């Protein structure tokens, strides 16, 4: 985290999907999957992205990797805006960005051996073939805690945690500078989760790459991240240093999220739900502050004016009218 | 077990054995598991994927798919009735009436082409003498009880018109409509967001208190256990390896597997913890039930394993007042992990 220029810089990212209906498949609405998101990730840093399902986390991840085309906004990797690049121009950048998905089974070809799966990107990018490739793959297997003799096995012969290790080995093959992890441990058992989290931490220490780490499990994100961004309905509502965010959450939504996590201590009973109702539909998100329909501090202004992220001391940024320096007193 | 405890018992499961006959051979999904549930009590069953939590629940409900599975031993007694001796027609009078089950995915119990109100009405009329009018009114009342806004309108809607959290509420309304003595909830909030999970758990605990229902809550989340249960059983590879009151379990876990689970959990409260500190991990993976090692099934992953562990299965023993563990070295383990 010494490099001045961020490795990844996302500015005003927007991704809208058309909702079509009727026999003519006319556009009847718009899903605001991501609605103006900006953040950066430094070299060697882990930025955690949390929020409830459907809030746009995966869409951010896919846009960063250009697996989906953003509707607007800029994505800079090492200072180069990659949003407008052609397939050929993208190629060198593809090497630097890799992804690890939630479902390690769905993302592995069942008819390829584990060794071929991990070696494939090396061949595609012409980095190693034949014997050299085998050696490099064996080395990658070692790095993720698999045995070289397991290279000839097929995905179904591995457990969930081991399959996630294969995915991680494949992501490592090209020596990326950024690995996007989209719910990488959500499908795993607790004891296996810990193994994979430890592996991700160890690999980062060794290789100094950055993670954009997406999870809905706050404890997992709290554990692995350096900084954390909280998303709600397509927008980042709060972003701060991990320690600062969890010790001093400013946004009412972040506060509610934290209070909803069941604490593994029977003496700390506090099963009081902090917010009622469900997340509104991203098809017609509420006006003003999108959280106003569930916020216990809602003011008139919140319903019409959209708060933007503003500094709330140091690197802590919050998008809430209570935190713009004028609202807090009125409310508490 | 004290007399008072016995009197209140709704469900008593003794030495339950459920096996599956598969291509790779016979295996015991539930192996000699005993527990009981009292009126108004929550018993949590925890353990990792495949350890036999759901099969235990299905065995109690007599819903194990046969073939390939079968309950081959033990007794299941609900309010004095031996369930394993009943035929299917008699069981149908009990399911949904004296005991109900809710699942992780509400759509497994909701009919997608039937209005929510009609589904609850159907359950009510199956078990109770009621006109359809009365049943509909009761259905709406149940939806109100589970805090679905505008219950009159929602009763007329189909499951797909409800959000995930709302569907889970509707399923709870249906499960509780006949005021069962026992509710089994199998990972009821695992698919839900954490803010919705908090709402649903609070609702279940609240209703259970009001109605005096006994609850079996199946979960892999120790946070959920701590916040809801009075008693806990921990399962590993088809066996009960530990049972205790919730406070005792968290303060003084006696089985190395339970201790390992607790230690490997990242906690939100560990903010103070150094950024990117490693977690304690349990090495290796859950064994396959068709290929269990002799002796203690946890031995290959256990840092305390001694020769005896690999040779002899440790019997479940009372290691403290009302605290049971199946481990040769349980007595040496004191305090939180
Ligand atoms: N219909 C079936 N046919 C064959 N095996 C089965 C069947 N149902 C369950 N099993 C096996 O029985 C064992 C126990 O399964 P069970 O569903 O009870 O696990 P669980 O503890 O509920 O796990 P999870 O946390 O994944 O829900 C597993 O090995 C599982 O594969
Ligand atoms: N291909 C798509 N077409 C239409 N809507 C989509 C598509 N992908 C995602 N969405 C919608 O965009 C929103 C954000 O989705 P996603 O990024 O997957 O959320 P998360 O990963 O936070 O759960 C959701 O409402 C989702 O239904
Ligand atoms: S802007 Fe208003 S509605 Fe939004 S979180 Fe802040 S107080 Fe609540
Ligand atoms: S019996 Fe032995 S191997 Fe099994 S949990 Fe106890 S110490 Fe570990
Ligand atoms: Mg997602
Ligand atoms: Mg299950």
XYZ file of C-alpha atoms and ligand atoms in Angstrom, chain A residues 15-19 31-34 50-62 68 182-183 214 216 231 233-234 280-283, chain B residues 193, ligand 2:
62
model
C -24.979 -0.350 -15.092
C -28.641 -0.346 -16.041
C -30.570 -3.286 -17.428
C -33.719 -2.886 -19.478
C -36.770 -4.717 -18.151
C -33.005 -2.142 -13.251
C -30.597 0.231 -11.557
C -28.109 -2.551 -10.786
C -25.229 -0.136 -10.212
C -20.685 -5.787 1.384
C -24.409 -5.437 1.041
C -27.561 -7.491 0.746
C -28.356 -9.667 -2.216
C -29.260 -7.739 -5.325
C -27.534 -4.546 -4.233
C -25.160 -4.708 -7.186
C -21.976 -6.268 -5.820
C -21.583 -8.863 -8.560
C -22.430 -6.329 -11.222
C -19.602 -4.114 -9.973
C -17.273 -7.126 -10.081
C -18.293 -8.117 -13.581
C -20.516 -6.992 -18.607
C -17.170 -12.788 -5.642
C -18.480 -14.611 -2.554
C -17.204 -9.382 -2.239
C -22.528 -10.744 2.194
C -23.532 -0.946 -0.862
C -29.422 -0.504 -3.948
C -26.658 0.099 -6.451
C -37.002 -2.141 -2.286
C -36.885 -3.198 -5.930
C -33.981 -1.786 -7.940
C -36.417 -1.324 -10.827
C -30.008 -11.501 3.988
N -28.271 -9.695 -16.722
C -29.142 -9.051 -15.939
N -30.334 -8.647 -16.440
C -31.217 -7.964 -15.667
N -31.005 -7.651 -14.364
C -29.843 -8.023 -13.816
C -28.855 -8.759 -14.552
N -27.789 -9.001 -13.717
C -28.127 -8.459 -12.524
N -29.347 -7.878 -12.574
C -30.036 -7.201 -11.479
O -29.189 -6.184 -10.972
C -29.287 -6.069 -9.555
C -27.898 -6.254 -8.928
O -27.486 -7.605 -9.127
P -26.123 -8.202 -8.592
O -25.007 -7.308 -8.997
O -26.058 -9.615 -9.053
O -26.323 -8.126 -7.021
P -25.450 -8.800 -5.830
O -24.238 -9.409 -6.418
O -25.155 -7.648 -4.936
O -26.363 -9.770 -5.190
C -30.311 -7.124 -9.132
O -31.574 -6.517 -9.018
C -30.298 -8.102 -10.276
O -31.530 -8.802 -10.360
